[in-house]
Short mmCIF file of C-alpha atoms in Angstrom, two decimals:
data_model
loop_
_atom_site.label_atom_id
_atom_site.label_comp_id
_atom_site.label_asym_id
_atom_site.label_seq_id
_atom_site.Cartn_x
_atom_site.Cartn_y
_atom_site.Cartn_z
CA UNK U 7 3.89 47.31 -227.38
CA UNK U 8 2.57 49.14 -230.50
CA UNK U 9 3.16 52.33 -228.85
CA UNK U 10 6.81 51.31 -228.04
CA UNK U 11 7.41 50.37 -231.51
CA UNK U 12 5.91 53.53 -232.88
CA UNK U 13 8.29 55.66 -230.53
CA UNK U 14 11.53 53.62 -231.39
CA UNK U 15 10.61 53.83 -235.00
CA UNK U 16 9.99 57.67 -235.08
CA UNK U 17 13.08 58.10 -232.88
CA UNK U 18 15.40 56.82 -235.53
CA UNK U 19 14.35 59.30 -238.06
CA UNK U 20 13.06 62.34 -236.17
CA UNK U 21 13.86 64.72 -233.04
CA UNK U 22 11.29 67.30 -232.21
CA UNK U 23 12.00 70.64 -233.27
CA UNK U 24 10.15 73.81 -234.27
CA UNK U 25 10.99 74.21 -237.88
CA UNK U 26 9.91 70.75 -239.05
CA UNK U 27 7.38 69.74 -236.45
CA UNK U 28 5.81 72.45 -234.56
CA UNK U 29 5.69 75.23 -236.96
CA UNK U 30 3.12 73.56 -239.35
CA UNK U 31 0.83 73.01 -236.38
CA UNK U 32 0.85 76.59 -235.34
CA UNK U 33 0.83 78.00 -238.81
CA UNK U 34 -1.81 76.00 -240.21
CA UNK U 35 -4.20 76.25 -237.08
CA UNK U 36 -3.33 79.34 -235.20
CA UNK U 37 -1.71 81.98 -237.44
CA UNK U 38 -4.60 82.68 -239.63
CA UNK U 39 -5.92 84.70 -236.71
CA UNK U 40 -2.80 85.19 -234.68
CA UNK U 41 -1.17 87.66 -237.02
CA UNK U 42 -1.06 91.49 -237.44
CA UNK U 43 -4.30 92.94 -238.47
CA UNK U 44 -6.42 89.94 -237.50
CA UNK U 45 -8.51 89.48 -234.65
CA UNK U 46 -5.53 87.77 -232.79
CA UNK U 47 -3.23 90.51 -233.66
CA UNK U 48 -2.42 91.06 -229.74
CA UNK U 49 -0.67 87.64 -229.62
CA UNK U 50 1.06 86.79 -233.02
CA UNK U 51 2.47 83.53 -233.90
CA UNK U 52 4.57 84.39 -236.85
CA UNK U 53 7.97 82.79 -236.02
CA UNK U 54 9.94 80.69 -233.64
CA UNK U 55 10.57 83.73 -230.90
CA UNK U 56 6.79 84.43 -231.05
CA UNK U 57 5.82 80.86 -230.29
CA UNK U 58 8.67 80.13 -227.92
CA UNK U 59 8.09 83.17 -225.76
CA UNK U 60 4.25 82.18 -225.43
CA UNK U 61 4.69 78.33 -225.30
CA UNK U 62 3.41 77.89 -221.80
CA UNK U 63 0.20 79.88 -222.88
CA UNK U 64 -0.15 77.61 -226.05
CA UNK U 65 0.25 74.56 -223.84
CA UNK U 66 -2.42 75.86 -221.49
CA UNK U 67 -5.01 76.75 -224.28
CA UNK U 68 -4.58 73.49 -226.38
CA UNK U 69 -4.75 71.23 -223.45
CA UNK U 70 -6.84 72.77 -220.78
CA UNK U 71 -9.81 70.38 -220.51
CA UNK U 72 -11.72 71.62 -217.43
CA UNK U 73 -14.39 72.88 -220.22
CA UNK U 74 -16.03 69.49 -220.62
CA UNK U 75 -12.90 68.22 -222.23
CA UNK U 76 -12.82 71.03 -224.84
CA UNK U 77 -9.61 72.91 -224.95
CA UNK U 78 -9.55 76.65 -225.28
CA UNK U 79 -8.00 76.87 -228.66
CA UNK U 80 -8.59 76.53 -231.44
CA UNK U 81 -12.04 77.84 -231.07
CA UNK U 82 -14.67 75.20 -231.66
CA UNK U 83 -17.69 75.32 -229.40
CA UNK U 84 -19.50 72.03 -230.61
CA UNK U 85 -18.85 68.80 -228.99
CA UNK U 86 -17.06 66.71 -231.69
CA UNK U 87 -17.97 63.32 -229.81
CA UNK U 88 -21.69 64.31 -229.85
CA UNK U 89 -21.95 64.84 -233.87
CA UNK U 90 -19.61 65.36 -236.64
CA UNK U 91 -19.68 68.80 -238.34
CA UNK U 92 -18.23 70.26 -241.48
CA UNK U 93 -14.80 72.07 -241.16
CA UNK U 94 -14.19 71.45 -237.46
CA UNK U 95 -11.48 73.28 -235.96
CA UNK U 96 -9.27 71.15 -233.48
CA UNK U 97 -5.91 69.77 -233.18
CA UNK U 98 -5.48 66.14 -232.88
CA UNK U 99 -4.23 64.26 -229.69
CA UNK U 100 -1.06 63.31 -231.58
CA UNK U 101 -0.65 67.19 -232.44
CA UNK U 102 -1.29 68.32 -228.93
CA UNK U 103 1.17 65.71 -227.23
CA UNK U 104 3.81 66.72 -229.95
CA UNK U 105 3.64 70.36 -228.81
CA UNK U 106 3.83 69.43 -225.09
CA UNK U 107 6.76 66.99 -225.58
CA UNK U 108 8.57 69.89 -227.53
CA UNK U 109 8.07 72.31 -224.67
CA UNK U 110 9.11 69.51 -222.23
CA UNK U 111 12.27 69.09 -224.32
CA UNK U 112 13.28 72.75 -223.87
CA UNK U 113 11.39 73.91 -227.20
CA UNK U 114 14.59 73.53 -229.65
CA UNK U 115 14.31 75.71 -232.96
CA UNK U 116 15.99 73.12 -235.09
CA UNK U 117 18.55 73.22 -237.83
CA UNK U 118 16.43 72.63 -240.86
CA UNK U 119 14.61 75.08 -242.94
CA UNK U 120 11.57 76.62 -241.03
CA UNK U 121 8.10 75.43 -242.32
CA UNK U 122 6.70 78.38 -244.41
CA UNK U 123 3.58 80.45 -243.24
CA UNK U 124 0.64 79.83 -245.61
CA UNK U 125 -0.33 82.55 -247.90
CA UNK U 126 -3.83 83.31 -246.31
CA UNK U 127 -6.13 84.96 -248.88
CA UNK U 128 -6.63 88.64 -248.71
CA UNK U 129 -9.73 88.64 -250.91
CA UNK U 130 -12.19 86.05 -251.48
CA UNK U 131 -11.69 82.60 -250.03
CA UNK U 132 -14.15 81.18 -252.68
CA UNK U 133 -13.30 82.93 -256.21
CA UNK U 134 -14.49 86.03 -258.10
CA UNK U 135 -17.80 87.22 -256.76
CA UNK U 136 -20.62 88.44 -259.11
CA UNK U 137 -22.00 91.05 -256.57
CA UNK U 138 -19.79 93.14 -254.14
CA UNK U 139 -21.71 95.09 -251.50
CA UNK U 140 -19.49 97.44 -249.66
CA UNK U 141 -20.17 99.79 -246.68
CA UNK U 142 -20.88 103.31 -247.85
CA UNK U 143 -18.60 105.02 -245.57
CA UNK U 144 -15.84 104.07 -242.88
CA UNK U 145 -17.42 103.48 -239.42
CA UNK U 146 -15.07 104.96 -236.49
CA UNK U 147 -14.39 102.52 -233.62
CA UNK U 148 -13.32 104.17 -230.61
CA UNK U 149 -10.36 102.52 -228.80
CA UNK U 150 -12.22 102.08 -225.41
CA UNK U 151 -11.80 98.75 -224.96
CA UNK U 152 -15.71 98.20 -225.12
CA UNK U 153 -17.81 95.57 -227.27
CA UNK U 154 -19.72 97.27 -229.93
CA UNK U 155 -22.54 95.89 -232.09
CA UNK U 156 -23.66 97.75 -235.42
CA UNK U 157 -25.84 97.07 -238.18
CA UNK U 158 -25.59 98.43 -241.62
CA UNK U 159 -28.06 98.44 -244.63
CA UNK U 160 -26.51 97.52 -247.89
CA UNK U 161 -28.79 98.06 -250.83
CA UNK U 162 -28.37 95.30 -253.71
CA UNK U 163 -30.29 97.31 -256.06
CA UNK U 164 -31.53 94.24 -257.96
CA UNK U 165 -34.70 94.44 -260.14
CA UNK U 166 -34.76 90.56 -260.32
CA UNK U 167 -34.54 87.56 -258.31
CA UNK U 168 -30.77 86.47 -257.49
CA UNK U 169 -30.08 82.85 -257.87
CA UNK U 170 -27.40 82.58 -254.89
CA UNK U 171 -24.71 79.69 -254.62
CA UNK U 172 -22.86 81.46 -251.75
CA UNK U 173 -22.49 84.84 -249.58
CA UNK U 174 -19.46 85.75 -248.33
CA UNK U 175 -18.68 88.38 -245.69
CA UNK U 176 -15.28 90.11 -245.82
CA UNK U 177 -14.23 91.94 -242.89
CA UNK U 178 -12.34 95.41 -243.66
CA UNK U 179 -10.79 95.48 -240.08
CA UNK U 180 -9.96 91.81 -239.40
CA UNK U 181 -8.38 92.98 -236.08
CA UNK U 182 -11.90 94.81 -235.11
CA UNK U 183 -14.54 92.59 -236.66
CA UNK U 184 -15.22 89.28 -234.44
CA UNK U 185 -18.14 88.10 -235.97
CA UNK U 186 -21.21 88.99 -238.34
CA UNK U 187 -24.73 87.80 -239.21
CA UNK U 188 -26.70 88.66 -242.26
CA UNK U 189 -30.38 89.08 -243.48
CA UNK U 190 -32.25 90.47 -246.26
CA UNK U 191 -35.23 92.59 -246.11
CA UNK U 192 -37.53 94.30 -248.73
CA UNK U 193 -35.64 97.39 -250.13
CA UNK U 194 -36.06 100.63 -248.11
CA UNK U 195 -37.92 98.91 -245.21
CA UNK U 196 -34.93 99.19 -242.78
CA UNK U 197 -33.93 102.59 -243.58
CA UNK U 198 -35.85 104.05 -240.68
CA UNK U 199 -33.63 102.51 -238.31
CA UNK U 200 -30.63 103.72 -239.87
CA UNK U 201 -32.04 107.39 -240.10
CA UNK U 202 -32.75 107.27 -236.24
CA UNK U 203 -29.04 106.97 -235.48
CA UNK U 204 -26.73 109.95 -236.21
CA UNK U 205 -23.95 107.93 -237.14
CA UNK U 206 -23.43 105.45 -240.19
CA UNK U 207 -25.42 102.37 -239.45
CA UNK U 208 -27.37 101.84 -236.26
CA UNK U 209 -26.78 100.10 -233.00
CA UNK U 210 -28.11 96.56 -232.45
CA UNK U 211 -27.23 93.62 -230.49
CA UNK U 212 -28.46 90.07 -230.91
CA UNK U 213 -30.91 90.89 -233.86
CA UNK U 214 -31.42 93.47 -236.16
CA UNK U 215 -34.16 95.53 -234.29
CA UNK U 216 -36.63 94.53 -236.84
CA UNK U 217 -40.23 94.12 -235.81
CA UNK U 218 -40.44 90.75 -237.50
CA UNK U 219 -38.15 87.61 -238.04
CA UNK U 220 -36.18 87.41 -241.01
CA UNK U 221 -34.02 84.67 -242.54
CA UNK U 222 -30.54 84.60 -241.85
CA UNK U 223 -28.50 83.68 -245.10
CA UNK U 224 -24.93 84.24 -244.07
CA UNK U 225 -22.36 84.94 -241.17
CA UNK U 226 -18.68 85.34 -240.41
CA UNK U 227 -16.55 84.34 -237.35
CA UNK U 228 -12.69 84.17 -237.55
CA UNK U 229 -11.27 81.09 -239.24
CA UNK U 230 -14.67 80.03 -240.73
CA UNK U 231 -14.84 79.64 -244.47
CA UNK U 232 -18.03 80.22 -246.37
CA UNK U 233 -19.72 77.25 -247.92
CA UNK U 234 -20.88 77.01 -251.55
CA UNK U 235 -24.07 75.07 -252.04
CA UNK U 236 -23.91 71.97 -254.04
CA UNK U 237 -24.47 71.96 -257.79
CA UNK U 238 -28.38 72.12 -258.19
CA UNK U 239 -29.08 73.61 -254.74
CA UNK U 240 -29.29 77.19 -253.76
CA UNK U 241 -31.09 80.01 -252.16
CA UNK U 242 -33.13 82.86 -254.20
CA UNK U 243 -32.82 86.48 -252.88
CA UNK U 244 -35.94 88.22 -253.94
CA UNK U 245 -36.07 91.20 -256.35
CA UNK U 246 -35.59 94.63 -254.60
CA UNK U 247 -34.00 93.55 -251.63
CA UNK U 248 -31.67 95.31 -249.18
CA UNK U 249 -29.03 93.25 -247.03
CA UNK U 250 -28.83 94.09 -243.44
CA UNK U 251 -25.44 92.92 -241.77
CA UNK U 252 -24.73 93.04 -237.86
CA UNK U 253 -21.11 93.38 -236.88
CA UNK U 254 -19.78 92.65 -233.53
CA UNK U 255 -16.48 94.84 -232.93
CA UNK U 256 -14.20 93.35 -230.48
CA UNK U 257 -12.72 95.67 -227.78
CA UNK U 258 -9.87 97.65 -229.01
CA UNK U 259 -7.24 99.76 -227.14
CA UNK U 260 -6.63 102.11 -230.18
CA UNK U 261 -9.08 104.03 -232.37
CA UNK U 262 -9.72 102.18 -235.59
CA UNK U 263 -12.06 102.29 -238.86
CA UNK U 264 -13.91 99.66 -240.78
CA UNK U 265 -15.24 99.24 -244.19
CA UNK U 266 -16.54 95.72 -244.40
CA UNK U 267 -18.00 94.10 -247.66
CA UNK U 268 -20.17 91.24 -248.63
CA UNK U 269 -19.48 88.99 -251.68
CA UNK U 270 -22.47 87.27 -253.48
CA UNK U 271 -21.92 84.27 -255.84
CA UNK U 272 -24.37 83.32 -258.33
CA UNK U 273 -25.42 79.97 -259.75
CA UNK U 274 -23.95 78.85 -262.96
CA UNK U 275 -27.15 76.77 -263.73
CA UNK U 276 -30.76 77.38 -262.66
CA UNK U 277 -31.53 76.08 -259.10
CA UNK U 278 -33.31 73.07 -258.88
CA UNK U 279 -33.77 72.71 -255.25
CA UNK U 280 -34.63 75.91 -253.23
CA UNK U 281 -33.23 75.86 -249.70
CA UNK U 282 -35.63 76.75 -247.10
CA UNK U 283 -35.29 78.19 -243.69
CA UNK U 284 -37.29 77.87 -240.52
CA UNK U 285 -36.74 80.02 -237.58
CA UNK U 286 -37.45 78.19 -234.40
CA UNK U 287 -37.73 80.47 -231.76
CA UNK U 288 -39.49 81.09 -228.24
CA UNK U 289 -40.47 84.26 -226.86
CA UNK U 290 -42.55 83.27 -224.06
CA UNK U 291 -40.02 82.54 -221.10
CA UNK U 292 -38.86 84.18 -218.05
CA UNK U 293 -35.32 83.59 -216.46
CA UNK U 294 -35.29 84.06 -212.70
CA UNK U 295 -32.53 85.58 -210.77
CA UNK U 296 -29.84 83.61 -208.96
CA UNK U 297 -30.68 80.32 -210.58
CA UNK U 298 -30.11 78.22 -213.69
CA UNK U 299 -33.11 77.66 -215.88
CA UNK U 300 -33.56 74.95 -218.53
CA UNK U 301 -35.90 75.56 -221.47
CA UNK U 302 -36.68 72.83 -223.81
CA UNK U 303 -38.81 73.14 -227.16
CA UNK U 304 -39.84 70.46 -229.66
CA UNK U 305 -40.58 70.69 -233.24
CA UNK U 306 -42.42 68.02 -235.20
CA UNK U 307 -41.29 67.17 -238.65
CA UNK U 308 -44.05 66.02 -240.66
CA UNK U 309 -42.44 65.13 -244.15
CA UNK U 310 -38.50 63.80 -244.82
CA UNK U 311 -36.36 66.70 -244.56
CA UNK U 312 -32.54 67.10 -245.45
CA UNK U 313 -30.83 69.48 -242.81
CA UNK U 314 -28.35 71.85 -244.44
CA UNK U 315 -27.20 73.79 -241.51
CA UNK U 316 -28.14 75.20 -237.98
CA UNK U 317 -27.36 78.04 -235.69
CA UNK U 318 -28.32 77.72 -231.93
CA UNK U 319 -28.35 81.29 -230.59
CA UNK U 320 -28.58 82.85 -227.35
CA UNK U 321 -27.02 85.59 -225.31
CA UNK U 322 -24.87 86.39 -222.34
CA UNK U 323 -27.15 84.13 -219.85
CA UNK U 324 -26.77 81.21 -222.42
CA UNK U 325 -24.69 78.25 -220.86
CA UNK U 326 -25.23 75.23 -223.04
CA UNK U 327 -27.28 73.91 -225.97
CA UNK U 328 -28.32 70.37 -227.24
CA UNK U 329 -30.31 69.59 -230.21
CA UNK U 330 -31.21 66.10 -231.43
CA UNK U 331 -34.01 64.36 -233.34
CA UNK U 332 -36.04 61.31 -232.39
CA UNK U 333 -37.50 59.40 -235.07
CA UNK U 334 -40.90 57.52 -234.98
CA UNK U 335 -38.97 54.38 -234.21
CA UNK U 336 -37.17 56.16 -231.41
CA UNK U 337 -33.94 56.30 -233.00
CA UNK U 338 -31.89 59.35 -231.90
CA UNK U 339 -30.04 61.45 -234.44
CA UNK U 340 -27.53 63.83 -232.63
CA UNK U 341 -27.51 67.34 -234.48
CA UNK U 342 -25.32 69.57 -232.29
CA UNK U 343 -24.17 70.06 -228.52
CA UNK U 344 -22.54 73.00 -227.29
CA UNK U 345 -21.36 72.53 -223.69
CA UNK U 346 -19.95 75.77 -223.12
CA UNK U 347 -21.96 78.58 -225.05
CA UNK U 348 -19.88 81.39 -225.97
CA UNK U 349 -21.66 84.31 -227.60
CA UNK U 350 -18.43 85.44 -229.12
CA UNK U 351 -17.98 82.08 -230.79
CA UNK U 352 -21.25 81.56 -232.82
CA UNK U 353 -21.59 80.32 -236.42
CA UNK U 354 -23.69 78.36 -238.82
CA UNK U 355 -22.98 74.79 -238.38
CA UNK U 356 -23.05 72.27 -241.43
CA UNK U 357 -23.20 68.45 -241.25
CA UNK U 358 -20.58 66.95 -243.44
CA UNK U 359 -23.39 65.61 -245.57
CA UNK U 360 -27.07 66.58 -245.72
CA UNK U 361 -28.46 64.99 -242.77
CA UNK U 362 -31.90 63.17 -243.20
CA UNK U 363 -34.57 63.89 -240.56
CA UNK U 364 -37.36 61.28 -241.40
CA UNK U 365 -40.93 62.38 -241.48
CA UNK U 366 -42.59 61.64 -238.10
CA UNK U 367 -39.34 62.47 -236.32
CA UNK U 368 -39.32 65.03 -233.35
CA UNK U 369 -36.45 67.64 -232.98
CA UNK U 370 -35.69 68.52 -229.37
CA UNK U 371 -33.61 71.58 -228.50
CA UNK U 372 -32.46 72.20 -225.02
CA UNK U 373 -30.85 75.52 -223.72
CA UNK U 374 -29.70 75.91 -220.28
CA UNK U 375 -29.51 79.61 -219.04
CA UNK U 376 -27.18 80.59 -216.03
CA UNK U 377 -28.74 83.72 -214.44
CA UNK U 378 -26.49 83.70 -211.33
CA UNK U 379 -23.50 85.56 -209.91
CA UNK U 380 -21.45 82.54 -211.07
CA UNK U 381 -21.81 83.48 -214.56
CA UNK U 382 -18.91 85.97 -215.72
CA UNK U 383 -21.02 87.16 -218.58
CA UNK U 384 -23.93 87.98 -216.76
CA UNK U 385 -24.75 91.60 -217.74
CA UNK U 386 -26.79 92.30 -214.60
CA UNK U 387 -24.99 92.52 -211.27
CA UNK U 388 -26.78 91.50 -209.02
CA UNK U 389 -28.72 89.10 -211.34
CA UNK U 390 -32.29 90.24 -212.22
CA UNK U 391 -35.15 88.97 -214.14
CA UNK U 392 -34.12 88.34 -217.82
CA UNK U 393 -37.06 88.24 -220.71
CA UNK U 394 -36.68 87.49 -224.41
CA UNK U 395 -35.58 90.44 -226.54
CA UNK U 396 -32.75 91.72 -229.01
CA UNK U 397 -31.00 93.82 -226.18
CA UNK U 398 -27.86 93.41 -224.38
CA UNK U 399 -29.63 92.40 -221.06
CA UNK U 400 -32.19 90.34 -222.82
CA UNK U 401 -32.00 86.52 -223.83
CA UNK U 402 -33.01 84.63 -226.78
CA UNK U 403 -34.02 81.11 -227.72
CA UNK U 404 -33.51 81.28 -231.42
CA UNK U 405 -32.49 78.66 -233.87
CA UNK U 406 -32.33 79.13 -237.51
CA UNK U 407 -32.45 76.01 -239.55
CA UNK U 408 -31.84 75.55 -243.34
CA UNK U 409 -33.34 72.42 -245.01
CA UNK U 410 -34.39 70.86 -248.30
CA UNK U 411 -37.32 68.64 -248.84
CA UNK U 412 -35.46 65.13 -248.74
CA UNK U 413 -34.47 63.33 -252.11
CA UNK U 414 -33.16 59.74 -252.24
CA UNK U 415 -29.23 59.84 -251.92
CA UNK U 416 -29.20 63.07 -250.17
CA UNK U 417 -27.13 61.25 -247.45
CA UNK U 418 -24.39 60.97 -249.89
CA UNK U 419 -24.21 64.85 -250.88
CA UNK U 420 -21.10 66.15 -249.31
CA UNK U 421 -21.42 70.00 -248.27
CA UNK U 422 -17.62 70.75 -248.25
CA UNK U 423 -15.00 70.72 -250.88
CA UNK U 424 -14.50 67.59 -252.64
CA UNK U 425 -11.34 65.47 -252.24
CA UNK U 426 -10.00 63.41 -254.81
CA UNK U 427 -7.82 61.06 -252.69
CA UNK U 428 -9.86 57.66 -252.12
CA UNK U 429 -7.57 56.00 -249.43
CA UNK U 430 -5.03 58.36 -247.32
CA UNK U 431 -1.82 56.87 -246.69
CA UNK U 432 -1.96 54.44 -250.04
CA UNK U 433 1.15 56.35 -251.39
CA UNK U 434 2.01 53.62 -253.95
CA UNK U 435 -1.63 53.59 -255.08
CA UNK U 436 -2.13 49.67 -254.41
CA UNK U 437 -5.38 49.99 -252.94
CA UNK U 438 -4.23 49.06 -249.65
CA UNK U 439 -2.02 50.45 -246.39
CA UNK U 440 1.12 48.47 -245.66
CA UNK U 441 4.96 48.96 -244.81
CA UNK U 442 5.78 49.95 -248.21
CA UNK U 443 3.54 52.99 -247.88
CA UNK U 444 5.40 53.93 -244.54
CA UNK U 445 8.86 53.72 -246.37
CA UNK U 446 7.71 55.93 -249.07
CA UNK U 447 6.15 58.36 -246.70
CA UNK U 448 9.42 58.55 -244.70
CA UNK U 449 11.64 59.08 -247.59
CA UNK U 450 9.34 61.79 -249.09
CA UNK U 451 9.43 63.73 -245.83
CA UNK U 452 13.16 63.23 -245.58
CA UNK U 453 13.78 64.33 -249.21
CA UNK U 454 11.06 67.26 -249.17
CA UNK U 455 8.80 65.60 -251.58
CA UNK U 456 5.04 65.96 -251.66
CA UNK U 457 3.13 62.71 -252.51
CA UNK U 458 -0.53 62.50 -253.15
CA UNK U 459 -2.77 60.82 -250.39
CA UNK U 460 0.06 61.32 -247.80
CA UNK U 461 -1.63 64.06 -245.60
CA UNK U 462 -3.44 61.54 -243.23
CA UNK U 463 -4.40 63.99 -240.88
CA UNK U 464 -5.63 66.65 -243.24
CA UNK U 465 -3.62 69.56 -241.71
CA UNK U 466 -2.28 70.59 -245.22
CA UNK U 467 1.25 69.50 -244.08
CA UNK U 468 3.19 66.11 -244.61
CA UNK U 469 5.16 65.39 -241.13
CA UNK U 470 6.10 62.98 -238.52
CA UNK U 471 2.30 63.05 -237.25
CA UNK U 472 1.27 61.47 -240.71
CA UNK U 473 3.92 58.69 -240.20
CA UNK U 474 2.54 57.87 -236.66
CA UNK U 475 -1.11 57.68 -237.97
CA UNK U 476 0.06 55.56 -240.92
CA UNK U 477 1.66 53.18 -238.51
CA UNK U 478 -1.30 53.22 -236.02
CA UNK U 479 -3.75 52.26 -238.91
CA UNK U 480 -1.65 49.57 -240.33
CA UNK U 481 -1.20 47.92 -236.76
CA UNK U 482 -4.85 48.37 -236.13
#
């Protein structure tokens, strides 16, 4: 009965069309990558014709659920039902259904003014950086449709420690750069790797080809925004350090060049709580050919800690990850699960709030490796023995974890941008949700007005989906 009421109510005020209903969904969730000079430039979504001509491909990508219920797009490998993470990329069930219904209704363009494409930032997505490190020269990328992995040493030339609030990678060629990971080393200690390669930078894969483990302090993947540490929290870059950045260049059909850069943001006030990183790794395994192998490791947490972020990392044989904590009272704290590991879509994952891991807990991490011919990413044909290492044909069980010593109240420290709206849908600010809010929301949409707290699904646009969600909340 509730769904019938919603359908009748909406049909009186709306019919589905691209300009008003579908464009906001596509532009706010897809176009950031699917436009010229970006990683998805091969399939741009910048107007009605682009979307209409690829509507069935879009329908497949957003509703294909054979991947353990995870659609292909937008790319978000972690299982959202397992744990809640910061800045999750996904379409709501209502958004997916709206696109499918629009296609079913012959995908009309509509007579109204088309929803505008957002102004995507060309520079920093955070603000004005204090330090900018740029590649010293362009790197030539051959258009041979092959993946390429390249490391670059970028001197900071800092004679003092740097109190860092954020680090942001800026791809120079967004169509070519697929992802990046960043570390730091004592100045000059990685120059020998650069000198061994006749081209600028040096070839690398998985890691940085260093003889020791180093902290990872940042990274990049399309659509991912760098996170600024909260006010009194930060990381220190030691004096006399170099940055090393590893870039994955996606396959290109045409020759190209890249000059990428890194922005470093400094703390306005001294760091009171220094972030630490633990590199949790296993270098003592072997993966037999023609079978799946499950590797599980456990990490004992002696004192209360607050988890800041985590990055499960494996290579092309990796199939899935699950990481959780078990307290001394046998309470399970889910951290992250990736049912379909994809080397091309890896990132640092942050809980929405600092996640307390009580002292006495044990963190369990399990990675499944598929070293069979059924794995389309298997670099070996036929499958052969695979051992730990940085190379393309090697594998890794590697989990950098950023954390803080726990303090009372850490559970309330939000790691994303603060939203000032206390109750979404409360259009008339009476501290409740009722039919008056629905009427005001409908009127604001019909009259092209923007009212505070009306973006219920947080997609940065006010439309029919917000009305549906508000009615569902009111009806319970």
